[in-house]
Amino acid sequence: MKLRLPRRRRGKVLAGAAALAVVAGAGTWTATASGGPPPVHRQDTVLEMPGAAIDTSYFTAGGGGPRPAVLLGHGFGGSKDDVRAQAERLARDGYAVLTWSARGFGRSGGQIGLNDPEHEVKDVSRLVDWLARQPGVRLDAAGDPRVGVAGGSYGGAISLLAAGYDRRVDAIAPQITYWNLADALFPDGVFKKLWAGMFFTSGSASGLQAGARAGGAAVPG
């Protein structure tokens, strides 16, 4: 998949943007197997955010000037490792790519809030803040990187929410996802017992937050 981000600039930065996440570890650069030039480099960093340490990987390839960025989200029950191959392909295509394990998944801390606007969605805004500080990322304005968000299922829902809550997001590519989790699990009032059981079982081992709002993944109007 290749994202084509729109060419546009905005003259002002989103007011009240979330504070920049603090880098908990400097990370190291390592070359990944690419099968040919240019090599893909990965920087693993843990970002400290309110209530959780978020495990991230940053991928770039080749030289040249600043490039547009892509945030890749993973599916429910997964982690950043699930989208590594996709991140490497996008890096070779000329993008700066940031993957992360959402709260409660992979090596990230915290509790799962079902893409809660006060937690997971704000985490994405902090990831956008981090991208804006990277010298290899193209900016539309100070603190405003040229960035798209993509993902499937749970990752697709966070891309919809990120675009709804953060005006700095320039493009999204959600796949096989839902616009409202409550409606997806209870369509027309009918309970999808099998899918709901699979969904919550896969999250229970990762610390699914008790009493999380199923409607937390609804896109704001």
PDB file of C-alpha atoms in Angstrom:
ATOM      1  CA  MET A   1       0.000   0.000   0.000  1.00  0.00           C
ATOM      2  CA  LYS A   2       1.284   3.462  -0.857  1.00  0.00           C
ATOM      3  CA  LEU A   3      -0.208   6.596   0.641  1.00  0.00           C
ATOM      4  CA  ARG A   4      -0.332   9.759  -1.435  1.00  0.00           C
ATOM      5  CA  LEU A   5      -0.617  12.690   0.927  1.00  0.00           C
ATOM      6  CA  PRO A   6      -2.179  15.965  -0.253  1.00  0.00           C
ATOM      7  CA  ARG A   7       0.108  18.926  -1.013  1.00  0.00           C
ATOM      8  CA  ARG A   8      -1.180  21.650   1.192  1.00  0.00           C
ATOM      9  CA  ARG A   9       0.009  23.895   3.950  1.00  0.00           C
ATOM     10  CA  ARG A  10      -1.792  25.453   6.851  1.00  0.00           C
ATOM     11  CA  GLY A  11      -0.708  28.729   8.347  1.00  0.00           C
ATOM     12  CA  LYS A  12      -1.537  27.952  11.925  1.00  0.00           C
ATOM     13  CA  VAL A  13      -0.872  25.126  14.316  1.00  0.00           C
ATOM     14  CA  LEU A  14      -3.732  23.353  16.086  1.00  0.00           C
ATOM     15  CA  ALA A  15      -4.448  25.322  19.268  1.00  0.00           C
ATOM     16  CA  GLY A  16      -4.018  23.390  22.456  1.00  0.00           C
ATOM     17  CA  ALA A  17      -2.053  20.512  20.876  1.00  0.00           C
ATOM     18  CA  ALA A  18      -0.944  17.847  23.351  1.00  0.00           C
ATOM     19  CA  ALA A  19       2.416  18.379  25.005  1.00  0.00           C
ATOM     20  CA  LEU A  20       5.368  16.665  23.403  1.00  0.00           C
ATOM     21  CA  ALA A  21       5.963  13.146  24.698  1.00  0.00           C
ATOM     22  CA  VAL A  22       9.209  12.669  26.577  1.00  0.00           C
ATOM     23  CA  VAL A  23      11.628  10.213  25.043  1.00  0.00           C
ATOM     24  CA  ALA A  24      12.340   7.549  27.645  1.00  0.00           C
ATOM     25  CA  GLY A  25      15.139   5.874  25.692  1.00  0.00           C
ATOM     26  CA  ALA A  26      17.395   7.161  22.973  1.00  0.00           C
ATOM     27  CA  GLY A  27      17.007   4.010  20.903  1.00  0.00           C
ATOM     28  CA  THR A  28      19.508   2.672  18.392  1.00  0.00           C
ATOM     29  CA  TRP A  29      19.644   2.687  14.620  1.00  0.00           C
ATOM     30  CA  THR A  30      19.821  -0.715  12.969  1.00  0.00           C
ATOM     31  CA  ALA A  31      19.684  -1.657   9.294  1.00  0.00           C
ATOM     32  CA  THR A  32      16.939  -4.097   8.343  1.00  0.00           C
ATOM     33  CA  ALA A  33      17.132  -6.581   5.526  1.00  0.00           C
ATOM     34  CA  SER A  34      15.789  -4.873   2.419  1.00  0.00           C
ATOM     35  CA  GLY A  35      16.912  -7.134  -0.429  1.00  0.00           C
ATOM     36  CA  GLY A  36      18.634  -4.190  -2.112  1.00  0.00           C
ATOM     37  CA  PRO A  37      19.279  -0.471  -1.833  1.00  0.00           C
ATOM     38  CA  PRO A  38      18.329   1.670  -0.121  1.00  0.00           C
ATOM     39  CA  PRO A  39      18.638  -0.017   3.296  1.00  0.00           C
ATOM     40  CA  VAL A  40      15.850   0.584   5.797  1.00  0.00           C
ATOM     41  CA  HIS A  41      16.848   1.918   9.213  1.00  0.00           C
ATOM     42  CA  ARG A  42      14.781   1.364  12.354  1.00  0.00           C
ATOM     43  CA  GLN A  43      14.969   3.355  15.579  1.00  0.00           C
ATOM     44  CA  ASP A  44      13.248   1.783  18.585  1.00  0.00           C
ATOM     45  CA  THR A  45      12.153   4.301  21.222  1.00  0.00           C
ATOM     46  CA  VAL A  46       9.900   4.175  24.272  1.00  0.00           C
ATOM     47  CA  LEU A  47       7.876   7.367  24.707  1.00  0.00           C
ATOM     48  CA  GLU A  48       6.584   8.210  28.170  1.00  0.00           C
ATOM     49  CA  MET A  49       2.975   9.371  28.021  1.00  0.00           C
ATOM     50  CA  PRO A  50       0.453   9.995  30.809  1.00  0.00           C
ATOM     51  CA  GLY A  51      -0.340   6.606  32.287  1.00  0.00           C
ATOM     52  CA  ALA A  52       1.649   4.531  29.812  1.00  0.00           C
ATOM     53  CA  ALA A  53       5.043   3.962  28.220  1.00  0.00           C
ATOM     54  CA  ILE A  54       4.470   3.542  24.480  1.00  0.00           C
ATOM     55  CA  ASP A  55       6.819   1.307  22.465  1.00  0.00           C
ATOM     56  CA  THR A  56       7.574   2.753  19.011  1.00  0.00           C
ATOM     57  CA  SER A  57       9.704   2.076  15.928  1.00  0.00           C
ATOM     58  CA  TYR A  58      10.745   4.738  13.415  1.00  0.00           C
ATOM     59  CA  PHE A  59      11.654   3.681   9.862  1.00  0.00           C
ATOM     60  CA  THR A  60      13.476   5.656   7.155  1.00  0.00           C
ATOM     61  CA  ALA A  61      15.468   4.771   4.056  1.00  0.00           C
ATOM     62  CA  GLY A  62      17.847   6.675   1.793  1.00  0.00           C
ATOM     63  CA  GLY A  63      18.909  10.297   1.983  1.00  0.00           C
ATOM     64  CA  GLY A  64      17.379  13.372   0.450  1.00  0.00           C
ATOM     65  CA  GLY A  65      15.383  16.163   1.989  1.00  0.00           C
ATOM     66  CA  PRO A  66      12.462  16.077   4.443  1.00  0.00           C
ATOM     67  CA  ARG A  67       9.764  13.548   3.585  1.00  0.00           C
ATOM     68  CA  PRO A  68       6.089  13.050   4.477  1.00  0.00           C
ATOM     69  CA  ALA A  69       5.356  10.772   7.419  1.00  0.00           C
ATOM     70  CA  VAL A  70       3.013   7.846   8.002  1.00  0.00           C
ATOM     71  CA  LEU A  71       1.684   6.477  11.293  1.00  0.00           C
ATOM     72  CA  LEU A  72       0.774   2.768  11.093  1.00  0.00           C
ATOM     73  CA  GLY A  73      -1.635   1.303  13.663  1.00  0.00           C
ATOM     74  CA  HIS A  74      -2.080  -2.421  14.385  1.00  0.00           C
ATOM     75  CA  GLY A  75      -5.167  -4.564  14.913  1.00  0.00           C
ATOM     76  CA  PHE A  76      -6.750  -5.454  18.252  1.00  0.00           C
ATOM     77  CA  GLY A  77      -4.664  -8.014  20.128  1.00  0.00           C
ATOM     78  CA  GLY A  78      -1.591  -7.258  18.020  1.00  0.00           C
ATOM     79  CA  SER A  79       1.423  -4.966  18.269  1.00  0.00           C
ATOM     80  CA  LYS A  80       3.726  -2.768  16.202  1.00  0.00           C
ATOM     81  CA  ASP A  81       5.535  -5.913  14.995  1.00  0.00           C
ATOM     82  CA  ASP A  82       2.488  -6.834  12.901  1.00  0.00           C
ATOM     83  CA  VAL A  83       2.980  -3.825  10.607  1.00  0.00           C
ATOM     84  CA  ARG A  84       6.778  -3.877  10.402  1.00  0.00           C
ATOM     85  CA  ALA A  85       6.924  -5.261   6.825  1.00  0.00           C
ATOM     86  CA  GLN A  86       4.453  -2.607   5.651  1.00  0.00           C
ATOM     87  CA  ALA A  87       6.470   0.096   7.424  1.00  0.00           C
ATOM     88  CA  GLU A  88       9.650  -1.025   5.676  1.00  0.00           C
ATOM     89  CA  ARG A  89       7.959  -0.931   2.249  1.00  0.00           C
ATOM     90  CA  LEU A  90       6.675   2.585   2.861  1.00  0.00           C
ATOM     91  CA  ALA A  91      10.111   3.692   4.071  1.00  0.00           C
ATOM     92  CA  ARG A  92      11.652   2.456   0.816  1.00  0.00           C
ATOM     93  CA  ASP A  93       8.981   4.413  -1.058  1.00  0.00           C
ATOM     94  CA  GLY A  94      10.240   7.613   0.546  1.00  0.00           C
ATOM     95  CA  TYR A  95       8.176   8.023   3.708  1.00  0.00           C
ATOM     96  CA  ALA A  96       9.194   8.440   7.338  1.00  0.00           C
ATOM     97  CA  VAL A  97       7.144   5.763   9.110  1.00  0.00           C
ATOM     98  CA  LEU A  98       6.305   5.485  12.812  1.00  0.00           C
ATOM     99  CA  THR A  99       4.714   2.342  14.246  1.00  0.00           C
ATOM    100  CA  TRP A 100       3.635   1.869  17.849  1.00  0.00           C
ATOM    101  CA  SER A 101       2.046  -0.680  20.138  1.00  0.00           C
ATOM    102  CA  ALA A 102      -1.147   0.804  21.543  1.00  0.00           C
ATOM    103  CA  ARG A 103      -1.742   0.952  25.289  1.00  0.00           C
ATOM    104  CA  GLY A 104      -1.892  -2.503  26.834  1.00  0.00           C
ATOM    105  CA  PHE A 105      -0.516  -4.280  23.751  1.00  0.00           C
ATOM    106  CA  GLY A 106       2.942  -5.561  22.898  1.00  0.00           C
ATOM    107  CA  ARG A 107       5.588  -3.968  25.108  1.00  0.00           C
ATOM    108  CA  SER A 108       3.546  -0.835  25.803  1.00  0.00           C
ATOM    109  CA  GLY A 109       2.193  -0.219  29.272  1.00  0.00           C
ATOM    110  CA  GLY A 110      -1.143   1.066  30.485  1.00  0.00           C
ATOM    111  CA  GLN A 111      -4.663  -0.289  30.141  1.00  0.00           C
ATOM    112  CA  ILE A 112      -6.650  -0.735  26.952  1.00  0.00           C
ATOM    113  CA  GLY A 113      -9.351   1.906  26.618  1.00  0.00           C
ATOM    114  CA  LEU A 114     -10.821   0.840  23.240  1.00  0.00           C
ATOM    115  CA  ASN A 115      -9.343   3.852  21.431  1.00  0.00           C
ATOM    116  CA  ASP A 116     -10.505   6.239  24.128  1.00  0.00           C
ATOM    117  CA  PRO A 117     -10.236   9.882  22.983  1.00  0.00           C
ATOM    118  CA  GLU A 118      -8.684  10.763  26.351  1.00  0.00           C
ATOM    119  CA  HIS A 119      -5.983   8.101  26.068  1.00  0.00           C
ATOM    120  CA  GLU A 120      -5.264   6.265  22.797  1.00  0.00           C
ATOM    121  CA  VAL A 121      -6.353   9.164  20.595  1.00  0.00           C
ATOM    122  CA  LYS A 122      -4.285  11.659  22.557  1.00  0.00           C
ATOM    123  CA  ASP A 123      -1.388   9.219  22.288  1.00  0.00           C
ATOM    124  CA  VAL A 124      -1.587   9.554  18.502  1.00  0.00           C
ATOM    125  CA  SER A 125      -1.469  13.343  18.794  1.00  0.00           C
ATOM    126  CA  ARG A 126       1.661  12.989  20.905  1.00  0.00           C
ATOM    127  CA  LEU A 127       3.157  10.746  18.225  1.00  0.00           C
ATOM    128  CA  VAL A 128       2.414  13.490  15.700  1.00  0.00           C
ATOM    129  CA  ASP A 129       4.204  15.916  18.040  1.00  0.00           C
ATOM    130  CA  TRP A 130       7.219  13.581  18.069  1.00  0.00           C
ATOM    131  CA  LEU A 131       7.272  13.334  14.275  1.00  0.00           C
ATOM    132  CA  ALA A 132       7.243  17.130  14.028  1.00  0.00           C
ATOM    133  CA  ARG A 133      10.557  17.192  15.911  1.00  0.00           C
ATOM    134  CA  GLN A 134      12.352  14.792  13.567  1.00  0.00           C
ATOM    135  CA  PRO A 135      14.687  16.520  11.074  1.00  0.00           C
ATOM    136  CA  GLY A 136      13.800  14.110   8.257  1.00  0.00           C
ATOM    137  CA  VAL A 137      10.044  14.858   8.365  1.00  0.00           C
ATOM    138  CA  ARG A 138       8.442  17.481   6.115  1.00  0.00           C
ATOM    139  CA  LEU A 139       6.523  20.205   7.966  1.00  0.00           C
ATOM    140  CA  ASP A 140       3.483  22.163   6.843  1.00  0.00           C
ATOM    141  CA  ALA A 141       4.031  24.580   9.732  1.00  0.00           C
ATOM    142  CA  ALA A 142       5.888  24.631  13.035  1.00  0.00           C
ATOM    143  CA  GLY A 143       4.766  21.561  14.986  1.00  0.00           C
ATOM    144  CA  ASP A 144       2.649  20.365  12.041  1.00  0.00           C
ATOM    145  CA  PRO A 145       4.178  17.488  10.048  1.00  0.00           C
ATOM    146  CA  ARG A 146       2.885  16.288   6.689  1.00  0.00           C
ATOM    147  CA  VAL A 147       1.389  13.045   8.031  1.00  0.00           C
ATOM    148  CA  GLY A 148      -1.067  10.313   7.175  1.00  0.00           C
ATOM    149  CA  VAL A 149      -2.464   7.583   9.451  1.00  0.00           C
ATOM    150  CA  ALA A 150      -3.270   4.043   8.297  1.00  0.00           C
ATOM    151  CA  GLY A 151      -4.300   0.760   9.874  1.00  0.00           C
ATOM    152  CA  GLY A 152      -6.738  -2.116   9.792  1.00  0.00           C
ATOM    153  CA  SER A 153      -9.563  -2.948  12.217  1.00  0.00           C
ATOM    154  CA  TYR A 154      -8.535  -1.434  15.598  1.00  0.00           C
ATOM    155  CA  GLY A 155      -5.765   0.463  13.803  1.00  0.00           C
ATOM    156  CA  GLY A 156      -8.231   1.669  11.188  1.00  0.00           C
ATOM    157  CA  ALA A 157     -10.537   3.014  13.899  1.00  0.00           C
ATOM    158  CA  ILE A 158      -7.699   4.993  15.465  1.00  0.00           C
ATOM    159  CA  SER A 159      -6.930   6.567  12.079  1.00  0.00           C
ATOM    160  CA  LEU A 160     -10.540   7.783  11.816  1.00  0.00           C
ATOM    161  CA  LEU A 161     -10.434   9.146  15.348  1.00  0.00           C
ATOM    162  CA  ALA A 162      -7.042  10.771  14.882  1.00  0.00           C
ATOM    163  CA  ALA A 163      -8.330  12.677  11.864  1.00  0.00           C
ATOM    164  CA  GLY A 164     -11.454  13.710  13.764  1.00  0.00           C
ATOM    165  CA  TYR A 165      -9.589  15.034  16.792  1.00  0.00           C
ATOM    166  CA  ASP A 166      -6.305  16.366  15.345  1.00  0.00           C
ATOM    167  CA  ARG A 167      -6.420  18.758  12.389  1.00  0.00           C
ATOM    168  CA  ARG A 168      -2.761  18.115  11.616  1.00  0.00           C
ATOM    169  CA  VAL A 169      -3.606  14.706  10.147  1.00  0.00           C
ATOM    170  CA  ASP A 170      -3.542  15.182   6.371  1.00  0.00           C
ATOM    171  CA  ALA A 171      -4.684  11.769   5.091  1.00  0.00           C
ATOM    172  CA  ILE A 172      -6.048   8.477   6.413  1.00  0.00           C
ATOM    173  CA  ALA A 173      -6.310   4.946   4.994  1.00  0.00           C
ATOM    174  CA  PRO A 174      -8.493   2.861   7.356  1.00  0.00           C
ATOM    175  CA  GLN A 175      -9.167  -0.746   6.373  1.00  0.00           C
ATOM    176  CA  ILE A 176     -11.732  -3.355   7.503  1.00  0.00           C
ATOM    177  CA  THR A 177     -12.767  -1.225  10.441  1.00  0.00           C
ATOM    178  CA  TYR A 178     -15.830   0.152  12.175  1.00  0.00           C
ATOM    179  CA  TRP A 179     -17.055   3.700  12.589  1.00  0.00           C
ATOM    180  CA  ASN A 180     -18.721   2.926  15.929  1.00  0.00           C
ATOM    181  CA  LEU A 181     -17.783  -0.128  18.009  1.00  0.00           C
ATOM    182  CA  ALA A 182     -21.118  -0.299  19.834  1.00  0.00           C
ATOM    183  CA  ASP A 183     -22.962  -0.416  16.511  1.00  0.00           C
ATOM    184  CA  ALA A 184     -20.523  -3.031  15.187  1.00  0.00           C
ATOM    185  CA  LEU A 185     -21.102  -5.370  18.143  1.00  0.00           C
ATOM    186  CA  PHE A 186     -24.845  -4.644  18.513  1.00  0.00           C
ATOM    187  CA  PRO A 187     -26.151  -3.945  14.965  1.00  0.00           C
ATOM    188  CA  ASP A 188     -29.835  -2.982  15.175  1.00  0.00           C
ATOM    189  CA  GLY A 189     -29.805  -4.218  18.760  1.00  0.00           C
ATOM    190  CA  VAL A 190     -28.662  -7.737  17.833  1.00  0.00           C
ATOM    191  CA  PHE A 191     -25.708  -8.938  19.925  1.00  0.00           C
ATOM    192  CA  LYS A 192     -22.881 -10.473  17.872  1.00  0.00           C
ATOM    193  CA  LYS A 193     -21.942 -12.989  20.560  1.00  0.00           C
ATOM    194  CA  LEU A 194     -19.191 -14.787  18.610  1.00  0.00           C
ATOM    195  CA  TRP A 195     -17.378 -11.636  17.442  1.00  0.00           C
ATOM    196  CA  ALA A 196     -17.755  -9.881  20.794  1.00  0.00           C
ATOM    197  CA  GLY A 197     -16.391 -12.944  22.580  1.00  0.00           C
ATOM    198  CA  MET A 198     -13.381 -13.108  20.272  1.00  0.00           C
ATOM    199  CA  PHE A 199     -12.800  -9.376  20.605  1.00  0.00           C
ATOM    200  CA  PHE A 200     -12.827  -9.202  24.387  1.00  0.00           C
ATOM    201  CA  THR A 201     -11.041 -12.531  24.873  1.00  0.00           C
ATOM    202  CA  SER A 202      -8.136 -11.355  22.727  1.00  0.00           C
ATOM    203  CA  GLY A 203      -7.911  -8.203  24.817  1.00  0.00           C
ATOM    204  CA  SER A 204      -8.318  -9.717  28.279  1.00  0.00           C
ATOM    205  CA  ALA A 205      -4.772 -11.085  28.361  1.00  0.00           C
ATOM    206  CA  SER A 206      -3.471  -7.613  27.548  1.00  0.00           C
ATOM    207  CA  GLY A 207      -5.378  -5.883  30.344  1.00  0.00           C
ATOM    208  CA  LEU A 208      -8.574  -4.620  28.729  1.00  0.00           C
ATOM    209  CA  GLN A 209      -9.817  -1.775  30.886  1.00  0.00           C
ATOM    210  CA  ALA A 210     -12.855  -2.843  32.858  1.00  0.00           C
ATOM    211  CA  GLY A 211     -15.939  -0.878  32.016  1.00  0.00           C
ATOM    212  CA  ALA A 212     -14.425   0.692  28.873  1.00  0.00           C
ATOM    213  CA  ARG A 213     -17.032   2.404  26.757  1.00  0.00           C
ATOM    214  CA  ALA A 214     -17.771   0.391  23.622  1.00  0.00           C
ATOM    215  CA  GLY A 215     -18.758   3.629  21.937  1.00  0.00           C
ATOM    216  CA  GLY A 216     -15.312   5.103  22.583  1.00  0.00           C
ATOM    217  CA  ALA A 217     -14.349   4.485  18.981  1.00  0.00           C
ATOM    218  CA  ALA A 218     -17.096   6.601  17.473  1.00  0.00           C
ATOM    219  CA  VAL A 219     -15.888   9.374  15.214  1.00  0.00           C
ATOM    220  CA  PRO A 220     -16.863  12.839  16.501  1.00  0.00           C
ATOM    221  CA  GLY A 221     -19.261  14.920  14.498  1.00  0.00           C
TER     222      GLY A 221
END
